[in-house]
Tab-separated table of C-alpha atoms in Angstrom:
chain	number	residue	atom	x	y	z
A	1	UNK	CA	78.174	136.970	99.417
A	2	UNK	CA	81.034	138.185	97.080
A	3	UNK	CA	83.431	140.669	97.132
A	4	UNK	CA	85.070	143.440	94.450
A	5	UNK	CA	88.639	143.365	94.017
A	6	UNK	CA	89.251	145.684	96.799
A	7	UNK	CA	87.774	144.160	99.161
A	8	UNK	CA	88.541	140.808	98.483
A	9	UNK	CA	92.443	141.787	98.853
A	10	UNK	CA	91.778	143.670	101.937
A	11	UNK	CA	90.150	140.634	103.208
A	12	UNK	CA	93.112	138.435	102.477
A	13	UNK	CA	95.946	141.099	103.468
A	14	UNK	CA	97.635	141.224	100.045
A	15	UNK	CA	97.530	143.508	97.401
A	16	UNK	CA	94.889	144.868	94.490
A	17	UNK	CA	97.525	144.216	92.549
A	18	UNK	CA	98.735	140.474	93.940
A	19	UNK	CA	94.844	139.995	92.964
A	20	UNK	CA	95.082	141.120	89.507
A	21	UNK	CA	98.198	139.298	88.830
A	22	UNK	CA	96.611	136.419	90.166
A	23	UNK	CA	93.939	137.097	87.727
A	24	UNK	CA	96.180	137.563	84.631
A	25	UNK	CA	98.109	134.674	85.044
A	26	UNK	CA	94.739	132.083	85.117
A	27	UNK	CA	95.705	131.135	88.514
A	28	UNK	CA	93.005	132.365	90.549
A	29	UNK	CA	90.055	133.781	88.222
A	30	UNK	CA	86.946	135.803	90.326
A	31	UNK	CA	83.811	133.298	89.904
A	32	UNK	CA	82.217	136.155	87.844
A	33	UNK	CA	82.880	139.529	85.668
A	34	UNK	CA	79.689	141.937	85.555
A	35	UNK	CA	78.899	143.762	82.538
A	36	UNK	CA	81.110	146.765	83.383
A	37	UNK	CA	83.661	144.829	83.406
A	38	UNK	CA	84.204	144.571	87.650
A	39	UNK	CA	85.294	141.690	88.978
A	40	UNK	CA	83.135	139.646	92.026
A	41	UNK	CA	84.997	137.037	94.019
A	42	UNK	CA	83.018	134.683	96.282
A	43	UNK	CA	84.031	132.514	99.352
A	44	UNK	CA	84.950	130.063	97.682
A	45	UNK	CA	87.419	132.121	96.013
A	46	UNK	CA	88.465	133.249	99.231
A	47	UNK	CA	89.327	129.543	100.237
A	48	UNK	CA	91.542	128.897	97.180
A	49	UNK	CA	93.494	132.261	97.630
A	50	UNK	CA	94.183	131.051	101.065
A	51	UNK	CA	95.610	127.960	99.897
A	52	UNK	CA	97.224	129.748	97.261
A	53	UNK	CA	99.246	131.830	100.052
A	54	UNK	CA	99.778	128.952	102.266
A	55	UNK	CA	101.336	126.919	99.628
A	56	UNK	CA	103.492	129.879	98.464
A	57	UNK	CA	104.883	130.958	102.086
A	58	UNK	CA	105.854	126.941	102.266
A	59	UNK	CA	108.041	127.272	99.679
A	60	UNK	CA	106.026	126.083	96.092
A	61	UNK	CA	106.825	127.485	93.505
A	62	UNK	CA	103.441	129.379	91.207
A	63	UNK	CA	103.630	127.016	88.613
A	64	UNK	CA	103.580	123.626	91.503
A	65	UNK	CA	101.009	125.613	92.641
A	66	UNK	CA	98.599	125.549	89.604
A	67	UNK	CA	97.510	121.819	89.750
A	68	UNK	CA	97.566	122.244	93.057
A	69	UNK	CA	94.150	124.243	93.372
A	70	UNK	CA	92.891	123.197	90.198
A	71	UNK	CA	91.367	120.212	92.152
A	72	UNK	CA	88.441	120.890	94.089
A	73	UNK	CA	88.513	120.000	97.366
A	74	UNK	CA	86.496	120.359	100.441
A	75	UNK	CA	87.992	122.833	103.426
A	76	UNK	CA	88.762	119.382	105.320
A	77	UNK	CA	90.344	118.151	102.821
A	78	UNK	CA	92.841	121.365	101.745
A	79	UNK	CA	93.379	122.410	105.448
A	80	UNK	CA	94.188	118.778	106.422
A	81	UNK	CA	96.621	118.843	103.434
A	82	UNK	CA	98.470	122.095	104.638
A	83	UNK	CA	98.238	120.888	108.302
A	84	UNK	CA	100.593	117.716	106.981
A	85	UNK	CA	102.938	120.596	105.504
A	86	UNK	CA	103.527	122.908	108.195
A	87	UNK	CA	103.579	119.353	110.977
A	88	UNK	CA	106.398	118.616	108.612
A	89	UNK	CA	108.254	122.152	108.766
A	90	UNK	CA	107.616	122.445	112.848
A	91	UNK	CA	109.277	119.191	113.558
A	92	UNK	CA	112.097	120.081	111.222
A	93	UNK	CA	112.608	123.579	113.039
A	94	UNK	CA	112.243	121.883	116.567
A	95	UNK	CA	115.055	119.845	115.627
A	96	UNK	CA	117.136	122.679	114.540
A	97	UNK	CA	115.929	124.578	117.324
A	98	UNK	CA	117.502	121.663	120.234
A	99	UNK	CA	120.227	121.814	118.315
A	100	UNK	CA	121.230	125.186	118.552
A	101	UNK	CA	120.253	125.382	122.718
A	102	UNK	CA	122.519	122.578	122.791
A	103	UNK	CA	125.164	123.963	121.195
A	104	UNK	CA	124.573	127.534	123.073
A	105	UNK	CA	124.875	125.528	126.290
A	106	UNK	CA	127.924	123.501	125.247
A	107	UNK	CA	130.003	126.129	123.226
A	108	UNK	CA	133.342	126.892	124.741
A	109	UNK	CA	134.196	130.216	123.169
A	110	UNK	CA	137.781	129.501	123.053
A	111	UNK	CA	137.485	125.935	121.280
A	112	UNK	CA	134.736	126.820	119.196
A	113	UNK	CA	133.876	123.180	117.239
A	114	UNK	CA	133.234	124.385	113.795
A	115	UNK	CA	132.242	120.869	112.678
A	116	UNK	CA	128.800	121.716	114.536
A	117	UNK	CA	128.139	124.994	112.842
A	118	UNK	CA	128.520	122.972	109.462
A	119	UNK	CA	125.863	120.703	111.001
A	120	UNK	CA	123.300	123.633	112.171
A	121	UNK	CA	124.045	125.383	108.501
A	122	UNK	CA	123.654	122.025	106.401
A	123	UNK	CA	120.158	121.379	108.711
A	124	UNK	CA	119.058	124.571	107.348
A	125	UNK	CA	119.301	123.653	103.824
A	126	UNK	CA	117.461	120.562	104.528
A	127	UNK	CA	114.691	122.570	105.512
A	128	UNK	CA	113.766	123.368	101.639
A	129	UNK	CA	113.449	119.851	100.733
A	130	UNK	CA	110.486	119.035	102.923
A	131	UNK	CA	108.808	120.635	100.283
A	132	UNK	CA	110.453	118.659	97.883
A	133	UNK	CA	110.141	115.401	99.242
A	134	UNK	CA	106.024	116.201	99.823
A	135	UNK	CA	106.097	116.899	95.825
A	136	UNK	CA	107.737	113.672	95.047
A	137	UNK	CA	105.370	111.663	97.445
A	138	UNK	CA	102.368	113.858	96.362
A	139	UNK	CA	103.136	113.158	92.593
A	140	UNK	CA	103.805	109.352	93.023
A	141	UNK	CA	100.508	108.947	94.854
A	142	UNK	CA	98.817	110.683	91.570
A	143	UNK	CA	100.457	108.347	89.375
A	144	UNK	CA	99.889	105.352	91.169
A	145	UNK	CA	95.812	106.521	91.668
A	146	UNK	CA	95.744	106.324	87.644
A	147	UNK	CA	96.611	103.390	87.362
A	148	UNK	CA	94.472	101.739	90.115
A	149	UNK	CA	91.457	103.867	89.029
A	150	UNK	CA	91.568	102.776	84.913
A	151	UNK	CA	93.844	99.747	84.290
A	152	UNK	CA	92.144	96.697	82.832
A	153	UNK	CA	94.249	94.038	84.441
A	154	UNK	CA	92.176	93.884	87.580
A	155	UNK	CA	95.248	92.256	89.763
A	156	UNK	CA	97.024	95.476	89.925
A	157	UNK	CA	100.306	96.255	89.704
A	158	UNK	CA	101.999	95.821	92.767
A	159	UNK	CA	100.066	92.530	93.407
A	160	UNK	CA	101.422	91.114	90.400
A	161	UNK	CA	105.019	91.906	91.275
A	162	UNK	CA	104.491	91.048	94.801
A	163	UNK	CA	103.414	87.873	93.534
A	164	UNK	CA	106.265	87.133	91.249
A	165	UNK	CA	108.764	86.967	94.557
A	166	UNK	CA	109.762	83.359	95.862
A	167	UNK	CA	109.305	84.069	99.310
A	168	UNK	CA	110.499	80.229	99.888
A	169	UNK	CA	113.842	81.748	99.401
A	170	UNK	CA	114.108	84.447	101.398
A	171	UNK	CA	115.289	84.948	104.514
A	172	UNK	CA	116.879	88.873	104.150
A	173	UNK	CA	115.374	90.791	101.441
A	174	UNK	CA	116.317	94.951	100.187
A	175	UNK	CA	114.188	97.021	98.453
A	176	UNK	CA	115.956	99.759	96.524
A	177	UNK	CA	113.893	102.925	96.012
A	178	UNK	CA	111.025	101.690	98.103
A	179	UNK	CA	109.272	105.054	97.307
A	180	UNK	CA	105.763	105.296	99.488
A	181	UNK	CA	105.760	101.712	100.202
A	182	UNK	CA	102.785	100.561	98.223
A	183	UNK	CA	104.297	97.067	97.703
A	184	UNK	CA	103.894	96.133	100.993
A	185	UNK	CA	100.824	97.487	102.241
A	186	UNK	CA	98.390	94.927	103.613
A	187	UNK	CA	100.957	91.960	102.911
A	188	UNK	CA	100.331	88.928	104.547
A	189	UNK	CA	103.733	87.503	105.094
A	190	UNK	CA	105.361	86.009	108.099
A	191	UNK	CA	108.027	88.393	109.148
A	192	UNK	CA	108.908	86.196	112.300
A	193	UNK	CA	112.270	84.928	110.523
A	194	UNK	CA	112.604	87.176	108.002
A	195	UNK	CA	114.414	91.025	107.642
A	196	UNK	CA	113.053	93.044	105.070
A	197	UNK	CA	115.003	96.412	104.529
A	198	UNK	CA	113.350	98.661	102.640
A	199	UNK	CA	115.397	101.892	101.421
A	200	UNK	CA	115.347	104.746	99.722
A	201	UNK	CA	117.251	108.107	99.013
A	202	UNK	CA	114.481	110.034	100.107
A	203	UNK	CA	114.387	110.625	103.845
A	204	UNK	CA	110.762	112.036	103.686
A	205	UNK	CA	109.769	109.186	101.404
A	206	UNK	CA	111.599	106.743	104.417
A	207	UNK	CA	109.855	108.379	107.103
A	208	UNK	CA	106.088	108.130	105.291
A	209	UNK	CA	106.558	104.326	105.097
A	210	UNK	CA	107.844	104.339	108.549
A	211	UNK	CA	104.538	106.076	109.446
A	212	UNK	CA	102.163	103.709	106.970
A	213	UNK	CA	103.721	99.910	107.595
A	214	UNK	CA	105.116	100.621	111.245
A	215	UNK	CA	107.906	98.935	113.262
A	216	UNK	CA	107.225	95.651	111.030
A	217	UNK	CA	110.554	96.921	108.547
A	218	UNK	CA	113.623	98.066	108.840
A	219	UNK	CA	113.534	101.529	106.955
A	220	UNK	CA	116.271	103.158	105.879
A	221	UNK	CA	117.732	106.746	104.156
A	222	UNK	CA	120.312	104.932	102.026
A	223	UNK	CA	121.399	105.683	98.151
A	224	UNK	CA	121.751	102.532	96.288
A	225	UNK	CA	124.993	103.418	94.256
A	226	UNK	CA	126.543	103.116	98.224
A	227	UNK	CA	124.438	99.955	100.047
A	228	UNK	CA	125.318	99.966	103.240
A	229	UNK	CA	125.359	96.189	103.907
A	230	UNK	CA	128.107	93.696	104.160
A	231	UNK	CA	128.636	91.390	101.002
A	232	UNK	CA	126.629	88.397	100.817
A	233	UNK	CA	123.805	89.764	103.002
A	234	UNK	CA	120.985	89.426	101.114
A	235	UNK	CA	118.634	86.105	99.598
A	236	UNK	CA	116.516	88.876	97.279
A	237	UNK	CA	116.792	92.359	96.659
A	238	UNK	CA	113.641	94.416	94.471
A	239	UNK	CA	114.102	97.544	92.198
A	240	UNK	CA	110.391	98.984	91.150
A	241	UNK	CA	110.734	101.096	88.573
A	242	UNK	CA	114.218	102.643	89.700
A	243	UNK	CA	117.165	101.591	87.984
A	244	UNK	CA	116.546	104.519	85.514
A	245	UNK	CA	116.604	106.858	87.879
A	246	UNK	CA	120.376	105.641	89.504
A	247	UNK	CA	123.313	108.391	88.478
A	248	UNK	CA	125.445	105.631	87.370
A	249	UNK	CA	123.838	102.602	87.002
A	250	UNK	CA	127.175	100.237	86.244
A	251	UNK	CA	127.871	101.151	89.988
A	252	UNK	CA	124.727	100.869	91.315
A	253	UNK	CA	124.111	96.692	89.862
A	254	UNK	CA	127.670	96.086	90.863
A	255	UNK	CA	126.181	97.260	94.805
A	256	UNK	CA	122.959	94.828	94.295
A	257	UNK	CA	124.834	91.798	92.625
A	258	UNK	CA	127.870	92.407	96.174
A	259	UNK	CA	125.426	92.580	98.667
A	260	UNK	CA	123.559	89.341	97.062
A	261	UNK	CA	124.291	86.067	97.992
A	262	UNK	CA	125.448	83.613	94.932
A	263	UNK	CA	121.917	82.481	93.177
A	264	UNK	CA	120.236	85.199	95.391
A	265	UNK	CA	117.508	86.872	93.469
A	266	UNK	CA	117.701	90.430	91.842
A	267	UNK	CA	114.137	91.618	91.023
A	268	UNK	CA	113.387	94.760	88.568
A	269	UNK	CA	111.491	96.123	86.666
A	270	UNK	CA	111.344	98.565	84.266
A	271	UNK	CA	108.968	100.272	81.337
A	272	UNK	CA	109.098	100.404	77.274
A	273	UNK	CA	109.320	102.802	74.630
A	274	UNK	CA	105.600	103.187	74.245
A	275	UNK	CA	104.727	102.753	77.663
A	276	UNK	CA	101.817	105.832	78.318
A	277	UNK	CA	102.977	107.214	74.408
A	278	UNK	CA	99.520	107.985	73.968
A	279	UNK	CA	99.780	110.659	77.062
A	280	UNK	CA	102.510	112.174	75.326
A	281	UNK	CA	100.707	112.767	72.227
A	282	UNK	CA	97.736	113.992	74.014
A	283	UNK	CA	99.798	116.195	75.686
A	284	UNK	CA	102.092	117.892	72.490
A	285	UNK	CA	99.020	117.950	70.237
A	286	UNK	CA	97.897	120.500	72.734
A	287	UNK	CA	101.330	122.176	73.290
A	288	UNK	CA	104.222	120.526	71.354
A	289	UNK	CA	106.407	122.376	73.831
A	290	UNK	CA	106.039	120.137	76.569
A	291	UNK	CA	108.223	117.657	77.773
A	292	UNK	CA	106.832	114.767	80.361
A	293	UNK	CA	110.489	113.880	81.265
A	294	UNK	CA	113.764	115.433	80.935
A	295	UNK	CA	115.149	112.341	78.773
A	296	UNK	CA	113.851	108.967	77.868
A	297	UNK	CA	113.984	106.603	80.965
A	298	UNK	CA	113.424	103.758	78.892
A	299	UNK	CA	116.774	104.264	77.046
A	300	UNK	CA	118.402	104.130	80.530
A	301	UNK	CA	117.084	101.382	81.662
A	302	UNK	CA	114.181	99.690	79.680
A	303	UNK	CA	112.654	96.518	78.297
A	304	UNK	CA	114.759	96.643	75.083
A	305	UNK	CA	118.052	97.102	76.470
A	306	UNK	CA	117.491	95.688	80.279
A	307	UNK	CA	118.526	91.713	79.224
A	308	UNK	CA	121.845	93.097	77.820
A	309	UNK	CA	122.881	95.525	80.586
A	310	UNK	CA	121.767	93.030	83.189
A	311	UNK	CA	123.755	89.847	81.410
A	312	UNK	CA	127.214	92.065	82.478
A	313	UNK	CA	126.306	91.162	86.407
A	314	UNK	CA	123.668	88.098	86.469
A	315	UNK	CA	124.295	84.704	85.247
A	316	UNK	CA	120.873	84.359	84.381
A	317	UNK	CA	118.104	86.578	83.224
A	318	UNK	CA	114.494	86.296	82.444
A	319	UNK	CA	112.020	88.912	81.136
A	320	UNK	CA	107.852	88.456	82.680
A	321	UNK	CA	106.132	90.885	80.407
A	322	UNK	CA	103.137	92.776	82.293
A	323	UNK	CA	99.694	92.736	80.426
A	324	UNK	CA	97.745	95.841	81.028
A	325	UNK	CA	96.326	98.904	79.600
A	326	UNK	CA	94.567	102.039	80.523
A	327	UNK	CA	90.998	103.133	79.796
A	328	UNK	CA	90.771	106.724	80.605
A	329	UNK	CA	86.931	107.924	81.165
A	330	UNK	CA	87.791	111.035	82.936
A	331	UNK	CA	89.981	114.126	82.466
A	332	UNK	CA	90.836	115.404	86.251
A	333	UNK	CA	92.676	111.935	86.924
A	334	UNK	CA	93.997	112.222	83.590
A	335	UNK	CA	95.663	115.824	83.512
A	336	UNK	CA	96.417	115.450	87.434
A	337	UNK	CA	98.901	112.256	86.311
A	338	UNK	CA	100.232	114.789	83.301
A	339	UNK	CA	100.751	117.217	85.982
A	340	UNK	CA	102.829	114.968	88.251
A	341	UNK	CA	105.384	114.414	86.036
A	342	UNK	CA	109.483	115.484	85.858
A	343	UNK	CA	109.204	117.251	82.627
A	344	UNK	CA	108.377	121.299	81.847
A	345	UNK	CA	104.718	120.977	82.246
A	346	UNK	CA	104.001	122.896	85.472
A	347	UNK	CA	105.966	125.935	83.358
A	348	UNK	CA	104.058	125.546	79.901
A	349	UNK	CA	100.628	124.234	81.511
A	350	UNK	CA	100.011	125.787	84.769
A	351	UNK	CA	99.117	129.447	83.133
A	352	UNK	CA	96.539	127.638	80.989
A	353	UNK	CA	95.050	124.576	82.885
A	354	UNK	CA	91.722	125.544	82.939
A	355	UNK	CA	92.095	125.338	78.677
A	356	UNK	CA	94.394	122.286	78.945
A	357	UNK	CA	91.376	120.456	80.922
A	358	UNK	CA	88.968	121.439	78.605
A	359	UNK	CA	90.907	120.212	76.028
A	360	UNK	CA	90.929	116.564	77.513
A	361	UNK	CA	87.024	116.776	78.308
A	362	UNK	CA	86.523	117.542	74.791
A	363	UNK	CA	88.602	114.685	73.681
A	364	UNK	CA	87.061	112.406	76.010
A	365	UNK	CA	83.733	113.808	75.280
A	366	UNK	CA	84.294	113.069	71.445
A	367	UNK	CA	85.921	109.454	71.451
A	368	UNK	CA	84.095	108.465	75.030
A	369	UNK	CA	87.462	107.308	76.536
A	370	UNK	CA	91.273	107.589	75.957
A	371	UNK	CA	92.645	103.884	75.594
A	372	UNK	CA	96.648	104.016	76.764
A	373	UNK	CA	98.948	101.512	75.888
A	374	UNK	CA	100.995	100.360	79.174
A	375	UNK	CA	104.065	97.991	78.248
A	376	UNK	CA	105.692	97.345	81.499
A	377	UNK	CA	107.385	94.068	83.420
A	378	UNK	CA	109.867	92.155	85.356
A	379	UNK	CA	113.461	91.329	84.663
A	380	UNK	CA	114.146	88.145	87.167
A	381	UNK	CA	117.812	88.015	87.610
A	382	UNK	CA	120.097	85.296	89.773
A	383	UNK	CA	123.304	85.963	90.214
């Protein structure tokens, strides 16, 4: 069955013109033009504009909604996706909800406690980064997926690094920026007479390892430029890929080395400057426009410049280099990773994904594969 324009919008409750838009901008194309020129949309068409409008009454934006759809997915698998969404955004407005009956049936009219309406007003503008956090967990998912889908070192990353910790040592360990948890997913470690704290800034990020590794950890909300521990409290604490990200970085290494005990353990790790440089130049020979990340993490925080920055807190510090590199067979994974990023792609590529894919297929296509240098690894630090 499929539908002319008209129709179609009618079906869906928005506008010809919502359609044609739609249309213009390459986000949702009809699955055929007939030689006058009319356009036919299909059911499947009808699917995608559904998820279109569901993502765009949750608050993403049209260009975080291009990869989004450019995926092909089963119904299942896109309802169960929005279902996750909108679970997120009831509980959120349940909890704003008891809060204001609670305050209705508490509120003296005379003695009005203004400190609660700040509370009730600041809940509200938490509200808008549900879809935030879901982004950020979404995106780090995609990235990690690349990596276990095409990297030639077979151990894996987070088996290597969980490997590199001296568990004989540690009694209390922290994770910093624990992210979705993936380091400790199906560990087999005796937890019996150890606390492991794992933290992150994210409180939607804290609440999806909460929900994937149980009661088993201590999670926490907690920004590591402020650690709220006492000093001394910790054998080990870990850093994956996160000191770049910290606003001030002296501050943050002067929270890890005071809540680690003398000759406790301060694991991170960190990338290089050609880390992934051939996704980059994939990217820019296609659009030099496009930026993958606002600035260079690697000058931040990175494997030239880590031993020197770290030497100011550590007494000791010792750099295990990560061997590994990507061989890139397919272009979905490939362009889904390029999508995830924190640069301006969304803005420059979303309009013209369907080109920017064909693009990679034809590069793939020519060469076979895309071979992508990954120079990664651990800085081992005692203090």
């Amino acid at each position: 069955m499929n539908y002319s324009t008209g129709k179609f919008a009618k079906l869906a409750n928005v506008t010809e013109r919502t359609i044609r838009y739609y249309d213009k901008i390459g986000l949702l194309k009809p699955s055929f033009v007939m030689e006058n020129g009319y356009r036919r949309y299909t059911q499947s068409d009808l699917l995608k504009l559904q998820k279109i409008l569901s993502l765009k009454h949750m608050g993403f934006s049209l260009e975080e909604i291009y990869p989004m759809v450019s995926n092909e997915q089963n119904v299942k698998e896109s309802f169960s996706m929005q279902i996750d969404l909108l679970d997120s955004q009831i509980k959120h407005l349940q909890v704003i909800k008891d809060s204001m009956e609670n305050f209705v049936q508490n509120v003296d009219e005379k003695n009005i406690d203004w400190n609660q309406i700040i509370s009730l007003l600041q809940m509200f503008n938490i509200e808008s980064n549900i879809v935030e956090q879901y982004k950020n967990s979404n995106n780090l998912n995609v990235r990690i997926s690349l990596h276990d889908q095409f990297s030639t070192n077979k151990t894996g990353w987070f088996n290597w690094l969980f490997n590199r910790i001296d568990f004989s040592k540690v009694n209390r360990l922290l994770e910093i920026g624990c992210g979705n948890g993936k380091l400790w997913e199906n560990r087999n470690i005796d937890l019996r007479n150890r606390e492991i704290f794992l933290s992150d800034i994210s409180e939607g990020m804290v609440h999806e390892v909460r929900k994937k590794l149980g009661k088993d950890y201590n999670c926490i909300v907690a920004d590591c430029q402020v650690i709220p521990f006492k000093d001394g409290y910790f054998d080990a604490v870990i850093a994956n890929h996160v000191l770049f990200y910290i606003q001030n970085l002296d501050k943050g290494l002067s929270e890890v080395c005071r809540v680690l005990k003398d000759n406790g353990i301060f694991y991170c790790s960190t990338y290089g400057k050609h880390h992934m440089i051939e996704i980059t130049e994939l990217v820019q020979s296609f659009d030099p426009r496009v930026e993958l990340s606002q600035n260079s993490l690697y000058d931040v925080f990175g494997i030239e410049n880590g031993e020197i920055i770290l030497k100011k807190y550590f007494k000791s510090v010792q750099f295990v280099p990560y061997e590994d590199s990507l061989i890139v067979n397919q272009a979905q994974p490939l362009v889904d990773y390029i999508m995830s990023c924190h640069g301006n792609q969304n803005e420059i590529l979303g309009p013209k994904l369907r080109k920017f894919k064909s693009y990679v297929d034809d590069k793939i296509n020519k060469d076979k594969e895309i071979t992508i240098t990954k120079q990664a690894g651990l800085f081992i630090c005692e203090k």
